[in-house]
JSON list of C-alpha atoms in Angstrom, two decimals:
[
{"chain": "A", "resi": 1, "resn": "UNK", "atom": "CA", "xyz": [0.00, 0.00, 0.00]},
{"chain": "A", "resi": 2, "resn": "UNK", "atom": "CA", "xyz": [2.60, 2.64, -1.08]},
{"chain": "A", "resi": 3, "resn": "UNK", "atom": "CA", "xyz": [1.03, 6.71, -1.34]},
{"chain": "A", "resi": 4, "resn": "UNK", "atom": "CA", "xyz": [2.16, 8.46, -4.60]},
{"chain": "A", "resi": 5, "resn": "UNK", "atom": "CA", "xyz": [2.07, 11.76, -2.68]},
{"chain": "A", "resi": 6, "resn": "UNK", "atom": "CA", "xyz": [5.34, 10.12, -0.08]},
{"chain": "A", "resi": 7, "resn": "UNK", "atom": "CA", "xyz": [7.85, 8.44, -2.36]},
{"chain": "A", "resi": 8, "resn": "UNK", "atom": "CA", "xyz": [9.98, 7.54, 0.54]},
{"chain": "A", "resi": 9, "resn": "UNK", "atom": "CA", "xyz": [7.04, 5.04, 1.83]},
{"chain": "A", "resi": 10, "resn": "UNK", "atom": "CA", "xyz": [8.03, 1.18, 2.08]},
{"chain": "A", "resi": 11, "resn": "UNK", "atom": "CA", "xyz": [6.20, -1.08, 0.62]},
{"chain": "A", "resi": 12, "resn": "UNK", "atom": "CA", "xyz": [6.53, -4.35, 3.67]},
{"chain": "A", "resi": 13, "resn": "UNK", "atom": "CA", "xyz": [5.65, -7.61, 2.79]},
{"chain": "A", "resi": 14, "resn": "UNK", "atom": "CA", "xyz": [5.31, -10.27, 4.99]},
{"chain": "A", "resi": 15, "resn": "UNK", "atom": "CA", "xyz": [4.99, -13.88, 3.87]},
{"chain": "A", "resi": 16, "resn": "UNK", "atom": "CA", "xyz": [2.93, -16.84, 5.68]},
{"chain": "A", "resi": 17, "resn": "UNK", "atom": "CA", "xyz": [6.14, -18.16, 7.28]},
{"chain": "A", "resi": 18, "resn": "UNK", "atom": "CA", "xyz": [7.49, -15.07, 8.61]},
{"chain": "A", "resi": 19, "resn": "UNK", "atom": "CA", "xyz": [3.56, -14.11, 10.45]},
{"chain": "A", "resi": 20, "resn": "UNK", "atom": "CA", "xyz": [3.80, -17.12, 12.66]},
{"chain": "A", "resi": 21, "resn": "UNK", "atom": "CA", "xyz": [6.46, -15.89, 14.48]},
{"chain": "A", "resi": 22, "resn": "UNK", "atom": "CA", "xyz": [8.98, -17.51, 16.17]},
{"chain": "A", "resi": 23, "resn": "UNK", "atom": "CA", "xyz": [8.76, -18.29, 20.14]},
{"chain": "A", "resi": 24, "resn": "UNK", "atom": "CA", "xyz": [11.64, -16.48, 22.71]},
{"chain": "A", "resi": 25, "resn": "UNK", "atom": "CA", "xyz": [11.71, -16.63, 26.41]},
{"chain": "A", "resi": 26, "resn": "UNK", "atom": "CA", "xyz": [15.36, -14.97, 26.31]},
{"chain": "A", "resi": 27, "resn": "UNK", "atom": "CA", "xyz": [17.64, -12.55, 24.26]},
{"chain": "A", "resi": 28, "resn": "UNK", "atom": "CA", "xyz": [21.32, -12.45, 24.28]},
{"chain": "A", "resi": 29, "resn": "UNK", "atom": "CA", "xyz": [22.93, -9.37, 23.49]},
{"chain": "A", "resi": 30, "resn": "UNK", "atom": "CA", "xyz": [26.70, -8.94, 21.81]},
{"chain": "A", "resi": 31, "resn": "UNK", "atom": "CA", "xyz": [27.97, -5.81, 20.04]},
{"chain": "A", "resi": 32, "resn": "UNK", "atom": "CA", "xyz": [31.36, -4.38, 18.54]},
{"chain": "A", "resi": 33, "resn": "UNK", "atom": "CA", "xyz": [31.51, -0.66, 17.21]},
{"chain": "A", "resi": 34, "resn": "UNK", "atom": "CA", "xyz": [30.30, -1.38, 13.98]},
{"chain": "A", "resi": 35, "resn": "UNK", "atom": "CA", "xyz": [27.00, -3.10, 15.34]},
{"chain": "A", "resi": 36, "resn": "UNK", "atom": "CA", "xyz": [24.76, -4.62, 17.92]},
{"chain": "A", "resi": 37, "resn": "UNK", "atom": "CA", "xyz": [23.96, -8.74, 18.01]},
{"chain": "A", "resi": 38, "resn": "UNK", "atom": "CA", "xyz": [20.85, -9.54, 18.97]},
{"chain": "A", "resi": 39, "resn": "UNK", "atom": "CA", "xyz": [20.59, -13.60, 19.36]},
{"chain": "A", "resi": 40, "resn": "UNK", "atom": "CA", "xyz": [16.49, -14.92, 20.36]},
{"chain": "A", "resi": 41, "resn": "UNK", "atom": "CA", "xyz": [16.57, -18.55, 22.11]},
{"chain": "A", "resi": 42, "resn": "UNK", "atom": "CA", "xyz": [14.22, -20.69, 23.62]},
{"chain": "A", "resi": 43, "resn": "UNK", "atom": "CA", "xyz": [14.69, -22.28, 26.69]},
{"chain": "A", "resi": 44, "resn": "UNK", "atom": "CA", "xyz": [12.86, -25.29, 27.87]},
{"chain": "A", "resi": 45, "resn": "UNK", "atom": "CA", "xyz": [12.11, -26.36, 31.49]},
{"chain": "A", "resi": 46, "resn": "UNK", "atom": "CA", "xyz": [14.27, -29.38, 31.98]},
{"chain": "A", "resi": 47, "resn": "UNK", "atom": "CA", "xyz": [15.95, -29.35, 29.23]},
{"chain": "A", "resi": 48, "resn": "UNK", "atom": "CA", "xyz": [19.66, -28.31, 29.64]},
{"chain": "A", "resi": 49, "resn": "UNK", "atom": "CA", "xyz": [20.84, -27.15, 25.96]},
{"chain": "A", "resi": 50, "resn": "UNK", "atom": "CA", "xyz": [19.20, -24.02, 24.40]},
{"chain": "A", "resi": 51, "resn": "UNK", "atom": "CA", "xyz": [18.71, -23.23, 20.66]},
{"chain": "A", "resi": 52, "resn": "UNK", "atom": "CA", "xyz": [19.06, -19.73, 18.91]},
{"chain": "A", "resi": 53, "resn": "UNK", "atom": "CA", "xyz": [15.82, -19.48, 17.03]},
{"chain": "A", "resi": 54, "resn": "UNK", "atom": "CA", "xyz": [17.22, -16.24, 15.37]},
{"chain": "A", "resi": 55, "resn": "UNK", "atom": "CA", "xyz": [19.95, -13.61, 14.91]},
{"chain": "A", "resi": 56, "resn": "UNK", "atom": "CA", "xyz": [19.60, -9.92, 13.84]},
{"chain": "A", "resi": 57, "resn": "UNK", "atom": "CA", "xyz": [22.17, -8.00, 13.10]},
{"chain": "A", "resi": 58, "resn": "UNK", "atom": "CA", "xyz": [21.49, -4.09, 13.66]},
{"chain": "A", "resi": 59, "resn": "UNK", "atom": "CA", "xyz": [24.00, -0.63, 13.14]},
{"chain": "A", "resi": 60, "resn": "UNK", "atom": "CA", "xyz": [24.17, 0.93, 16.63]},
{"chain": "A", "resi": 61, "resn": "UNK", "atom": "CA", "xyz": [21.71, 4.52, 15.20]},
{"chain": "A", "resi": 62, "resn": "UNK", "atom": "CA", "xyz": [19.20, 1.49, 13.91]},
{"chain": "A", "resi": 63, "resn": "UNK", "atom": "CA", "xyz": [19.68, -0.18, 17.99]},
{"chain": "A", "resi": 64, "resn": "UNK", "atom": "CA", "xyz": [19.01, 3.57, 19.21]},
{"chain": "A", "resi": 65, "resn": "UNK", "atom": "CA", "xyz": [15.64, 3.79, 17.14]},
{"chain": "A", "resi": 66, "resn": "UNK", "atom": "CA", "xyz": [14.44, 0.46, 18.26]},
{"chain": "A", "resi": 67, "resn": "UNK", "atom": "CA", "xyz": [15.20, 0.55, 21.66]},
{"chain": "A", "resi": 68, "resn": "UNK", "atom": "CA", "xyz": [13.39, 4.36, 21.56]},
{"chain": "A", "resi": 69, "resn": "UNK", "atom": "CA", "xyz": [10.21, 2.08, 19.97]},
{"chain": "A", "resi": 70, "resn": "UNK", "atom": "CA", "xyz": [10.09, -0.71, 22.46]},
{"chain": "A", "resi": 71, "resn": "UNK", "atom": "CA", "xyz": [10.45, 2.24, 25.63]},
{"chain": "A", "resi": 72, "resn": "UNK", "atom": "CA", "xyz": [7.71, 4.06, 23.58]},
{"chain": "A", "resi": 73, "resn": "UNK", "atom": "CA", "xyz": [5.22, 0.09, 23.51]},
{"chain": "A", "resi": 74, "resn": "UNK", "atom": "CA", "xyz": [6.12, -0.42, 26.86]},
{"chain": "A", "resi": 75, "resn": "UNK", "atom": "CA", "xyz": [5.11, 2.75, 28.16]},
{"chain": "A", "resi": 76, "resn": "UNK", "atom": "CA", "xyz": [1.83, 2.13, 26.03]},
{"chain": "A", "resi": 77, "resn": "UNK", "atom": "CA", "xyz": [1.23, -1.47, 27.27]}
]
């Protein structure tokens, strides 16, 4: 749904896979200079080895903007 009048609107897709989501009870959190490591596992009770379910990989100004967003949901929730 892009508006001719803002050019610099992104069109987002989002396929069936990608909408169910993937499950995370816990983040783990690495960074360097150049960016910020953002590793989502699951744990399971009893079960002693944990999987990452998914990595992103994000600039530090991009880390700034989300973490901004989250404060801004949580405040909302």
């Amino acid at each position: 749904m892009s508006d001719p009048k803002n050019p610099n609107q992104i069109n987002i897709e989002l396929n069936e896979e990608t909408a169910q989501g993937i499950y995370s009870n816990l983040a783990v959190i690495t960074h360097s200079s150049s960016e910020f490591v953002i590793d989502f596992v699951r744990i399971m009770p009893g079960i002693p080895k944990a999987q990452v379910k998914s990595r992103i990989i994000l600039t530090p100004e991009h880390t700034k903007r989300l973490v901004a967003a989250l404060q801004d949901n949580i405040a909302k929730y």
